[in-house]
């Protein structure tokens, strides 16, 4: 065991409660072990990788980070079959001590169904908090292996990668005159529900006993217990990584089988959705498809006959909510027609369900929907689509306003709900709140991540940090104070020294509380992680925060910050 791991174990014996945990030391220890696992996996040294995985899953630092993850994510308030959640510091601290391999037995999943865009419902399995934390702990040890062995053009459920990277790779593969003109749109039938358990247990580098327990835990629906003979549940923390590991290897297999550049066989994958390009329909149907079917059959999977098809780029194809098509001016990518319809339906339904709500409440709700959808589609051609949807949304809001006042005239309704802002009439606004326009969002070129980038290897750290800075710059655009603070802190939380990202979120902390006369000037503000922000208030318990003001004497907070460097 190295010096960092020993130091963390010594420190962990001094922790008496959740607020005592030294998060900077925890993250350093976990990061160091993950880096060593990734190096071993990249070199093919599987024995060392397994040894380091055991070291990580048995460490107090790893357990604390796992509990922190499941108590901070969006599902933190959603219980499993035991109806328990960890919402207090004492329950979180007890959970860290309870994460032991010996004697561990997972409980069945709580089965719920969530609607899909096509009107059907997707089964979702919700583990208990303890099972989620155990999966998060073993995910910390498995993800470095997954990243080191992943396909180069796989973009789903991986750190620093997104759908924008996948569609950018599609543009790269199809945008030239000499690019392939045929695309195989592949759809795996029930990917998460049909993955072979035997294949996973044989091939995934993780504790076999723990993996078998999770896969065979079963699920409870309407008070009845059902066994699970295949598949990995959608809803488990480790499930997306297991699905990626199942499909990894397809890209190098196709590259090996179809080496000739004339064949132009390329794969782009996001989770279980992928496309394969080729020089002809016959090549994709007769040669490529059987290779894919054979690859999937070993893993218990099959292609959907109804949804899998070969398309010419001049006809166009849908991928990840976008429609790509070769026109006279070249390859054009726009929001897919089906995706637009689902989005507009969501806006229209929100207006219908908020018939009696205040106008400002409707504006707040719709702005969340509009901003999220617009930002997702900004990496493609959006101008005409956004203008058309702005017009349709205006009609939906006009109907909403007329329905509220059936006995009023049009001029009265217009004056009541619509205003002229910056020379533009008919803006849906009240007081200082106004509905955002989709046409205010313009095309924004996306910088695709380098295919070889591995977040667990030191040589990629500076590159990924620069990408994170670019991403946060886009997220905090127009929020000058937050953007300045993020840059001043070099993108890190001063308490735990871990990066502040759109995924982790942040809280604005006042060094001197406003009730004590503190101001909102940047000199009195810090960006902290939500957990670190709570730790500051619980650990210092009203003590002076002189250390945060650069006056390190005489304060418990000062000792902590000095210790954190």
Coordinates of C-alpha atoms in Angstrom, one line a residue:
X1 CA 0.0 0.0 0.0
X2 CA 1.5 3.4 -1.0
X3 CA 1.9 6.5 1.2
X4 CA -1.3 8.2 0.0
X5 CA -3.4 5.2 0.8
X6 CA -1.8 4.7 4.2
X7 CA -2.3 8.4 5.0
X8 CA -6.0 8.1 4.2
X9 CA -6.5 5.0 6.3
X10 CA -4.8 6.8 9.3
X11 CA -7.0 9.8 8.7
X12 CA -10.2 7.7 8.4
X13 CA -9.7 6.3 11.9
X14 CA -9.9 9.9 13.2
X15 CA -13.2 10.6 11.5
X16 CA -16.1 10.5 14.0
X17 CA -19.0 11.8 11.8
X18 CA -19.9 12.7 8.2
X19 CA -18.8 16.3 8.5
X20 CA -15.3 15.1 9.7
X21 CA -14.5 13.4 6.4
X22 CA -11.6 15.0 4.6
X23 CA -12.9 15.0 1.0
X24 CA -9.8 16.3 -0.5
X25 CA -7.9 13.3 0.8
X26 CA -10.6 10.9 -0.2
X27 CA -10.7 12.1 -3.8
X28 CA -6.9 12.0 -4.0
X29 CA -6.8 8.4 -2.8
X30 CA -9.6 7.3 -5.1
X31 CA -8.1 9.1 -8.1
X32 CA -4.6 7.6 -7.4
X33 CA -6.0 4.1 -7.3
X34 CA -8.1 4.6 -10.4
X35 CA -5.1 5.9 -12.3
X36 CA -3.1 2.8 -11.3
X37 CA -6.0 0.5 -12.4
X38 CA -6.2 2.3 -15.7
X39 CA -2.5 1.9 -16.3
X40 CA -2.6 -1.8 -15.5
X41 CA -5.6 -2.3 -17.7
X42 CA -4.0 -0.5 -20.6
X43 CA -0.9 -2.6 -20.3
X44 CA -3.0 -5.8 -20.1
X45 CA -1.8 -6.5 -16.5
X46 CA -5.1 -7.9 -15.3
X47 CA -3.7 -9.4 -12.1
X48 CA -2.5 -6.0 -10.9
X49 CA -5.8 -4.4 -11.9
X50 CA -7.8 -6.9 -9.8
X51 CA -5.5 -6.3 -6.8
X52 CA -5.9 -2.6 -7.1
X53 CA -9.7 -3.0 -7.5
X54 CA -9.8 -4.9 -4.2
X55 CA -7.7 -2.2 -2.6
X56 CA -10.1 0.5 -3.7
X57 CA -13.3 -1.3 -2.8
X58 CA -12.0 -2.0 0.7
X59 CA -10.8 1.6 1.3
X60 CA -12.8 4.0 3.5
X61 CA -12.1 6.7 1.0
X62 CA -13.8 4.7 -1.7
X63 CA -16.8 4.0 0.5
X64 CA -17.2 7.6 1.5
X65 CA -17.1 8.8 -2.2
X66 CA -19.7 6.1 -3.1
X67 CA -22.1 7.2 -0.4
X68 CA -21.6 10.8 -1.4
X69 CA -22.5 10.0 -5.0
X70 CA -25.7 8.3 -4.2
X71 CA -26.8 10.9 -1.8
X72 CA -26.2 13.8 -4.2
X73 CA -27.6 12.6 -7.5
X74 CA -31.1 13.1 -8.8
X75 CA -32.4 9.9 -7.4
X76 CA -31.3 10.5 -3.8
X77 CA -34.9 10.9 -2.6
X78 CA -36.2 7.9 -4.4
X79 CA -36.3 4.8 -2.1
X80 CA -36.1 1.1 -3.0
X81 CA -38.2 -1.7 -1.7
X82 CA -37.1 -0.9 1.9
X83 CA -38.5 2.6 1.6
X84 CA -35.3 4.1 3.1
X85 CA -33.3 7.1 2.1
X86 CA -30.1 8.6 3.5
X87 CA -31.0 12.2 4.1
X88 CA -29.1 13.0 7.3
X89 CA -25.4 13.2 8.1
X90 CA -25.7 10.4 10.7
X91 CA -27.4 8.0 8.2
X92 CA -24.7 8.7 5.6
X93 CA -21.9 8.1 8.2
X94 CA -23.5 4.8 9.2
X95 CA -23.8 3.8 5.6
X96 CA -20.0 4.2 5.1
X97 CA -19.4 1.7 7.9
X98 CA -22.0 -0.7 6.5
X99 CA -20.5 -1.1 3.1
X100 CA -18.9 -4.5 3.6
X101 CA -18.5 -7.3 1.1
X102 CA -18.7 -10.1 3.7
X103 CA -22.3 -11.0 4.4
X104 CA -23.7 -8.6 1.8
X105 CA -26.9 -9.6 0.1
X106 CA -28.7 -7.2 -2.2
X107 CA -32.4 -6.8 -2.0
X108 CA -34.8 -7.0 -5.0
X109 CA -35.3 -4.0 -7.2
X110 CA -38.5 -1.9 -7.1
X111 CA -39.9 -2.1 -10.6
X112 CA -41.6 1.1 -12.0
X113 CA -42.5 2.0 -15.6
X114 CA -41.6 5.3 -17.2
X115 CA -43.1 6.6 -20.5
X116 CA -41.1 6.5 -23.7
X117 CA -41.3 8.9 -26.6
X118 CA -43.1 6.3 -28.7
X119 CA -45.9 6.0 -26.3
X120 CA -44.7 2.7 -24.8
X121 CA -43.3 2.3 -21.2
X122 CA -39.7 1.5 -20.2
X123 CA -39.2 -0.8 -17.1
X124 CA -36.9 0.8 -14.5
X125 CA -35.5 -1.1 -11.6
X126 CA -34.8 1.0 -8.4
X127 CA -32.2 -0.6 -6.0
X128 CA -32.2 0.2 -2.3
X129 CA -29.8 3.0 -1.1
X130 CA -27.3 0.4 0.2
X131 CA -27.3 -1.5 -3.1
X132 CA -26.8 1.7 -5.0
X133 CA -23.9 2.6 -2.8
X134 CA -22.3 -0.8 -3.2
X135 CA -22.7 -0.5 -7.0
X136 CA -21.2 3.0 -6.9
X137 CA -18.2 1.6 -4.9
X138 CA -17.5 -1.2 -7.4
X139 CA -18.2 1.2 -10.3
X140 CA -15.3 3.3 -9.1
X141 CA -13.0 0.3 -9.6
X142 CA -14.6 -0.9 -12.8
X143 CA -14.9 2.4 -14.8
X144 CA -11.1 2.8 -15.3
X145 CA -11.0 -0.6 -16.9
X146 CA -14.0 0.2 -19.1
X147 CA -12.4 3.5 -20.2
X148 CA -9.1 1.7 -21.0
X149 CA -10.7 -1.0 -23.2
X150 CA -13.6 1.0 -24.7
X151 CA -14.2 1.4 -28.4
X152 CA -12.8 4.7 -29.8
X153 CA -16.1 5.9 -31.2
X154 CA -18.4 4.9 -28.3
X155 CA -19.9 8.1 -26.7
X156 CA -22.7 7.0 -24.4
X157 CA -22.5 6.8 -20.6
X158 CA -18.8 7.8 -20.5
X159 CA -17.2 10.8 -18.7
X160 CA -16.5 13.9 -20.9
X161 CA -18.5 12.5 -23.8
X162 CA -22.0 13.3 -25.1
X163 CA -24.4 13.0 -27.9
X164 CA -22.9 16.1 -29.5
X165 CA -19.6 14.1 -29.9
X166 CA -21.4 11.3 -31.5
X167 CA -23.2 13.5 -34.1
X168 CA -20.0 15.4 -34.8
X169 CA -18.3 12.0 -35.6
X170 CA -21.2 11.3 -38.0
X171 CA -20.5 14.6 -39.7
X172 CA -16.8 13.7 -40.0
X173 CA -17.6 10.3 -41.5
X174 CA -20.3 11.4 -44.0
X175 CA -19.7 15.1 -44.9
X176 CA -17.2 14.7 -47.8
X177 CA -17.9 13.9 -51.4
X178 CA -15.8 10.8 -51.1
X179 CA -17.6 9.7 -47.9
X180 CA -19.7 6.5 -47.8
X181 CA -23.3 7.0 -49.0
X182 CA -24.9 4.1 -47.2
X183 CA -25.8 3.8 -43.5
X184 CA -26.9 0.8 -41.5
X185 CA -29.3 2.1 -38.8
X186 CA -29.0 -0.7 -36.1
X187 CA -31.4 -1.2 -33.2
X188 CA -30.7 -3.8 -30.5
X189 CA -33.9 -5.5 -29.3
X190 CA -34.2 -4.9 -25.6
X191 CA -30.5 -4.4 -25.0
X192 CA -30.6 -3.9 -21.2
X193 CA -33.1 -6.6 -20.7
X194 CA -31.4 -9.4 -22.6
X195 CA -27.7 -9.3 -21.9
X196 CA -26.4 -12.7 -21.0
X197 CA -25.5 -13.1 -17.3
X198 CA -23.0 -15.8 -18.1
X199 CA -21.2 -13.7 -20.6
X200 CA -21.0 -10.8 -18.1
X201 CA -19.7 -12.9 -15.3
X202 CA -17.1 -14.5 -17.6
X203 CA -15.8 -11.3 -19.2
X204 CA -16.2 -8.3 -16.9
X205 CA -13.3 -7.5 -14.7
X206 CA -15.1 -7.1 -11.4
X207 CA -15.8 -9.2 -8.3
X208 CA -17.7 -12.1 -9.8
X209 CA -19.6 -12.9 -6.6
X210 CA -20.8 -9.3 -6.2
X211 CA -21.8 -9.1 -9.9
X212 CA -23.7 -12.4 -9.7
X213 CA -25.6 -11.2 -6.7
X214 CA -26.7 -8.0 -8.4
X215 CA -27.7 -9.7 -11.6
X216 CA -29.8 -12.4 -9.8
X217 CA -31.4 -10.1 -7.3
X218 CA -34.8 -10.1 -9.0
X219 CA -37.4 -7.4 -8.9
X220 CA -40.7 -6.6 -7.1
X221 CA -43.7 -5.5 -9.0
X222 CA -47.2 -5.1 -7.6
X223 CA -46.2 -7.0 -4.4
X224 CA -44.8 -10.0 -6.3
X225 CA -41.2 -11.2 -6.5
X226 CA -39.9 -12.0 -10.0
X227 CA -36.5 -13.6 -10.8
X228 CA -34.1 -12.1 -13.3
X229 CA -32.5 -14.7 -15.7
X230 CA -31.0 -12.2 -18.2
X231 CA -30.3 -8.5 -18.6
X232 CA -28.9 -5.7 -16.3
X233 CA -31.6 -3.5 -14.7
X234 CA -32.1 0.0 -16.1
X235 CA -31.7 2.2 -13.0
X236 CA -28.6 0.6 -11.4
X237 CA -25.5 2.8 -11.2
X238 CA -23.3 0.1 -12.6
X239 CA -25.7 -1.0 -15.4
X240 CA -24.7 1.6 -18.1
X241 CA -21.0 0.6 -17.7
X242 CA -21.9 -3.1 -18.0
X243 CA -23.9 -2.4 -21.2
X244 CA -20.9 -0.5 -22.6
X245 CA -18.5 -3.4 -21.8
X246 CA -20.9 -5.8 -23.5
X247 CA -20.9 -3.9 -26.7
X248 CA -17.2 -2.9 -26.7
X249 CA -15.2 -4.8 -29.2
X250 CA -17.6 -4.4 -32.1
X251 CA -15.7 -1.5 -33.6
X252 CA -12.3 -3.2 -33.7
X253 CA -14.0 -6.4 -35.0
X254 CA -15.5 -4.5 -37.9
X255 CA -12.2 -2.7 -38.5
X256 CA -10.4 -6.0 -38.6
X257 CA -12.9 -7.8 -40.9
X258 CA -13.2 -4.9 -43.3
X259 CA -9.7 -3.4 -43.5
X260 CA -9.9 -2.0 -47.0
X261 CA -10.5 1.8 -47.1
X262 CA -12.6 1.3 -50.2
X263 CA -15.3 -0.4 -48.1
X264 CA -15.6 2.7 -45.9
X265 CA -16.9 0.7 -42.9
X266 CA -17.1 2.9 -39.8
X267 CA -19.1 2.7 -36.6
X268 CA -20.5 5.4 -34.4
X269 CA -22.1 4.3 -31.2
X270 CA -24.0 6.0 -28.3
X271 CA -24.9 3.3 -25.7
X272 CA -27.0 0.7 -27.5
X273 CA -27.8 3.0 -30.5
X274 CA -25.3 2.9 -33.4
X275 CA -24.9 3.3 -37.1
X276 CA -22.4 1.7 -39.5
X277 CA -21.4 3.3 -42.7
X278 CA -20.5 1.4 -45.9
X279 CA -19.8 1.8 -49.6
X280 CA -22.8 -0.1 -50.8
X281 CA -26.1 -1.6 -49.7
X282 CA -25.0 -5.1 -50.5
X283 CA -21.9 -4.7 -48.3
X284 CA -23.9 -3.7 -45.3
X285 CA -26.7 -6.2 -45.8
X286 CA -24.8 -9.2 -46.9
X287 CA -21.4 -8.9 -45.1
X288 CA -21.6 -6.4 -42.2
X289 CA -25.0 -7.3 -40.7
X290 CA -24.1 -11.0 -40.2
X291 CA -20.9 -10.1 -38.4
X292 CA -22.8 -7.8 -36.1
X293 CA -25.5 -10.4 -35.4
X294 CA -22.8 -13.0 -34.6
X295 CA -21.1 -10.6 -32.2
X296 CA -24.4 -9.8 -30.4
X297 CA -25.5 -13.5 -30.3
X298 CA -22.6 -14.3 -28.1
X299 CA -23.9 -11.8 -25.6
X300 CA -27.5 -12.9 -25.7
X301 CA -28.6 -9.9 -27.9
X302 CA -30.3 -9.6 -31.3
X303 CA -31.0 -6.9 -33.8
X304 CA -34.6 -5.7 -34.2
X305 CA -35.8 -6.7 -37.6
X306 CA -38.4 -4.0 -37.7
X307 CA -36.1 -1.1 -36.8
X308 CA -32.8 -2.1 -38.4
X309 CA -32.5 -1.0 -42.0
X310 CA -30.0 0.2 -44.6
X311 CA -30.5 3.8 -45.9
X312 CA -28.9 6.0 -48.5
X313 CA -27.8 9.3 -47.1
X314 CA -29.9 11.2 -49.7
X315 CA -33.0 9.6 -48.0
X316 CA -31.7 10.6 -44.6
X317 CA -31.7 8.8 -41.3
X318 CA -32.5 9.7 -37.6
X319 CA -29.9 9.3 -34.9
X320 CA -30.1 10.6 -31.3
X321 CA -32.9 13.0 -32.0
X322 CA -31.3 14.4 -35.1
X323 CA -32.0 13.9 -38.8
X324 CA -28.9 13.7 -41.1
X325 CA -29.4 13.9 -44.9
X326 CA -27.2 14.6 -47.9
X327 CA -28.6 17.6 -49.9
X328 CA -27.2 19.5 -52.8
X329 CA -25.1 21.7 -50.5
X330 CA -23.7 18.7 -48.6
X331 CA -24.6 16.8 -45.4
X332 CA -27.2 18.6 -43.3
X333 CA -28.1 17.7 -39.7
X334 CA -31.3 19.2 -38.2
X335 CA -33.6 18.3 -35.2
X336 CA -35.6 15.2 -36.2
X337 CA -39.3 15.6 -37.0
X338 CA -40.3 13.2 -34.3
X339 CA -38.1 14.9 -31.8
X340 CA -39.7 18.3 -32.7
X341 CA -43.2 16.8 -32.3
X342 CA -42.4 15.4 -28.9
X343 CA -40.9 18.7 -27.7
X344 CA -43.9 20.7 -29.0
X345 CA -46.3 18.3 -27.3
X346 CA -44.5 18.8 -24.0
X347 CA -44.8 22.6 -24.3
X348 CA -48.5 22.3 -25.3
X349 CA -49.3 19.9 -22.5
X350 CA -47.5 22.2 -20.0
X351 CA -49.7 25.1 -21.1
X352 CA -52.8 23.0 -20.8
X353 CA -52.1 21.6 -17.3
X354 CA -51.3 25.2 -16.1
X355 CA -54.5 26.8 -17.3
X356 CA -55.1 28.5 -14.0
X357 CA -51.5 29.2 -13.1
X358 CA -50.0 32.6 -12.9
X359 CA -48.3 33.8 -16.1
X360 CA -44.9 34.1 -14.4
X361 CA -45.1 30.5 -13.2
X362 CA -45.9 29.3 -16.8
X363 CA -43.0 31.3 -18.1
X364 CA -40.6 29.8 -15.5
X365 CA -41.8 26.3 -16.4
X366 CA -41.6 26.8 -20.2
X367 CA -38.2 28.5 -20.0
X368 CA -36.7 25.4 -18.4
X369 CA -38.1 23.3 -21.3
X370 CA -37.1 25.7 -24.0
X371 CA -33.6 26.3 -22.8
X372 CA -32.8 22.6 -22.3
X373 CA -34.1 21.6 -25.7
X374 CA -32.4 24.5 -27.5
X375 CA -29.0 23.9 -25.9
X376 CA -29.2 20.2 -26.8
X377 CA -29.7 21.0 -30.5
X378 CA -27.3 23.9 -30.9
X379 CA -24.5 21.8 -32.4
X380 CA -26.6 21.3 -35.6
X381 CA -28.4 23.5 -38.1
X382 CA -31.3 25.0 -36.1
X383 CA -32.3 28.5 -37.5
X384 CA -35.3 27.5 -39.6
X385 CA -36.5 24.9 -37.1
X386 CA -36.3 27.3 -34.2
X387 CA -38.2 30.0 -36.0
X388 CA -40.9 27.6 -37.0
X389 CA -41.3 26.3 -33.5
X390 CA -41.4 29.8 -32.0
X391 CA -44.4 30.5 -34.3
X392 CA -46.1 27.3 -33.1
X393 CA -45.4 28.1 -29.4
X394 CA -46.9 31.5 -29.9
X395 CA -50.1 30.0 -31.1
X396 CA -50.2 27.7 -28.1
X397 CA -49.8 30.6 -25.7
X398 CA -52.4 32.7 -27.6
X399 CA -54.9 29.8 -27.1
X400 CA -53.9 29.6 -23.4
X401 CA -54.6 33.3 -22.9
X402 CA -57.9 33.3 -24.8
X403 CA -59.1 30.3 -22.8
X404 CA -58.6 32.2 -19.6
X405 CA -60.7 35.2 -20.7
X406 CA -63.4 33.9 -23.1
X407 CA -65.4 37.2 -22.6
X408 CA -62.5 39.6 -23.4
X409 CA -61.5 41.0 -26.7
X410 CA -58.3 40.3 -28.5
X411 CA -56.8 43.7 -27.8
X412 CA -57.4 43.4 -24.1
X413 CA -55.8 39.9 -24.1
X414 CA -52.8 41.1 -26.0
X415 CA -52.2 44.1 -23.7
X416 CA -52.6 41.8 -20.6
X417 CA -50.2 39.0 -21.7
X418 CA -48.0 40.3 -24.5
X419 CA -45.5 43.2 -24.6
X420 CA -43.1 44.9 -26.9
X421 CA -39.5 44.2 -25.9
X422 CA -36.5 45.7 -27.8
X423 CA -38.7 46.6 -30.7
X424 CA -40.2 43.1 -31.0
X425 CA -44.0 42.9 -30.5
X426 CA -46.0 40.0 -29.1
X427 CA -43.5 38.9 -26.6
X428 CA -45.1 36.7 -23.9
X429 CA -43.9 38.6 -20.7
X430 CA -45.0 40.0 -17.4
X431 CA -43.1 42.4 -15.2
X432 CA -39.5 41.5 -15.6
X433 CA -40.0 37.9 -16.8
X434 CA -40.3 37.0 -20.4
X435 CA -40.5 33.8 -22.4
X436 CA -37.2 33.0 -24.1
X437 CA -37.3 32.6 -27.9
X438 CA -35.7 29.5 -29.5
X439 CA -34.5 31.8 -32.3
X440 CA -32.3 33.6 -29.7
X441 CA -30.2 30.4 -29.6
X442 CA -27.8 30.1 -32.6
X443 CA -25.7 27.3 -34.0
X444 CA -22.7 26.6 -31.8
X445 CA -19.9 24.5 -33.2
X446 CA -19.0 21.5 -30.9
X447 CA -15.4 20.5 -30.4
X448 CA -15.4 16.7 -30.6
X449 CA -13.4 14.9 -27.9
X450 CA -10.3 13.1 -29.1
X451 CA -11.2 9.4 -29.5
X452 CA -8.2 8.2 -27.5
X453 CA -8.8 10.4 -24.4
X454 CA -8.9 8.5 -21.1
X455 CA -9.9 10.5 -18.1
X456 CA -7.9 8.2 -15.7
X457 CA -4.5 8.5 -17.4
X458 CA -2.3 11.5 -16.4
X459 CA -1.3 12.4 -20.0
X460 CA -4.9 13.4 -20.8
X461 CA -5.5 15.5 -17.7
X462 CA -4.6 18.9 -19.1
X463 CA -6.5 18.3 -22.3
X464 CA -9.7 17.2 -20.5
X465 CA -9.4 20.2 -18.1
X466 CA -9.2 22.6 -21.0
X467 CA -12.4 20.9 -22.4
X468 CA -14.1 21.3 -19.1
X469 CA -13.2 25.0 -19.0
X470 CA -14.7 25.4 -22.5
X471 CA -17.9 23.5 -21.4
X472 CA -18.3 25.5 -18.2
X473 CA -17.8 28.7 -20.2
X474 CA -20.8 27.7 -22.3
X475 CA -22.8 26.7 -19.2
X476 CA -22.0 30.0 -17.4
X477 CA -22.4 32.2 -20.4
X478 CA -24.2 35.4 -19.4
X479 CA -23.5 34.7 -15.7
X480 CA -20.5 36.9 -15.3
X481 CA -20.0 36.6 -11.5
X482 CA -20.2 32.8 -11.5
X483 CA -17.9 32.5 -14.5
X484 CA -15.3 34.8 -12.8
X485 CA -15.4 32.8 -9.6
X486 CA -15.0 29.6 -11.4
X487 CA -12.0 30.8 -13.2
X488 CA -10.5 32.4 -10.1
X489 CA -10.8 29.0 -8.3
X490 CA -9.3 27.2 -11.4
X491 CA -12.5 25.2 -11.7
X492 CA -12.1 23.5 -8.4
X493 CA -13.9 23.5 -5.1
X494 CA -11.6 25.0 -2.4
X495 CA -12.8 22.4 0.2
X496 CA -12.4 19.1 -1.6
X497 CA -10.2 20.3 -4.5
X498 CA -12.4 18.3 -6.9
X499 CA -13.5 19.9 -10.2
X500 CA -16.8 21.8 -10.3
X501 CA -18.7 20.7 -13.3
X502 CA -22.3 21.0 -14.7
X503 CA -22.8 17.4 -13.4
X504 CA -21.6 18.1 -9.8
X505 CA -23.5 21.4 -9.5
X506 CA -22.4 24.2 -7.1
X507 CA -23.6 26.4 -4.4
X508 CA -22.7 30.1 -3.9
X509 CA -21.1 30.5 -0.4
X510 CA -20.7 33.8 1.4
X511 CA -17.5 34.0 3.5
X512 CA -19.2 36.6 5.7
X513 CA -22.9 35.8 6.0
X514 CA -25.3 38.4 4.8
X515 CA -27.0 38.4 8.2
X516 CA -23.6 39.4 9.6
X517 CA -23.2 42.2 7.1
X518 CA -21.6 40.3 4.3
X519 CA -22.1 41.5 0.7
X520 CA -22.6 39.9 -2.7
X521 CA -19.3 41.2 -4.0
X522 CA -17.0 38.6 -5.6
X523 CA -14.5 39.1 -2.8
X524 CA -17.0 37.6 -0.3
X525 CA -18.1 34.7 -2.5
X526 CA -16.9 31.2 -3.3
X527 CA -18.2 28.4 -5.4
X528 CA -18.5 25.1 -3.5
X529 CA -19.9 21.7 -4.2
X530 CA -23.4 21.2 -2.5
X531 CA -22.0 18.6 -0.1
X532 CA -18.9 20.7 0.7
X533 CA -21.2 23.7 1.3
X534 CA -23.2 21.7 3.9
X535 CA -20.0 20.5 5.5
X536 CA -18.8 24.0 5.9
X537 CA -21.9 25.0 7.8
X538 CA -22.2 21.8 9.9
X539 CA -18.5 21.5 10.8
X540 CA -17.8 25.1 11.6
X541 CA -21.2 25.6 13.2
X542 CA -21.2 29.4 13.2
X543 CA -17.4 29.8 13.9
X544 CA -15.6 32.6 12.2
X545 CA -14.8 32.0 8.5
X546 CA -11.7 34.2 8.7
X547 CA -9.8 31.6 6.8
X548 CA -12.0 32.0 3.8
X549 CA -11.2 35.7 3.9
X550 CA -7.5 35.1 3.9
X551 CA -7.1 35.6 7.7
X552 CA -6.0 32.2 8.9
X553 CA -5.6 32.8 12.6
X554 CA -7.5 31.2 15.4
X555 CA -10.2 29.3 13.5
X556 CA -11.1 25.7 13.0
X557 CA -11.9 26.5 9.4
X558 CA -8.5 27.9 9.0
X559 CA -6.8 24.6 10.0
X560 CA -9.0 22.7 7.6
X561 CA -8.2 25.0 4.7
X562 CA -4.6 25.1 5.5
X563 CA -4.6 21.3 5.6
X564 CA -6.3 21.2 2.2
X565 CA -3.6 23.5 0.8

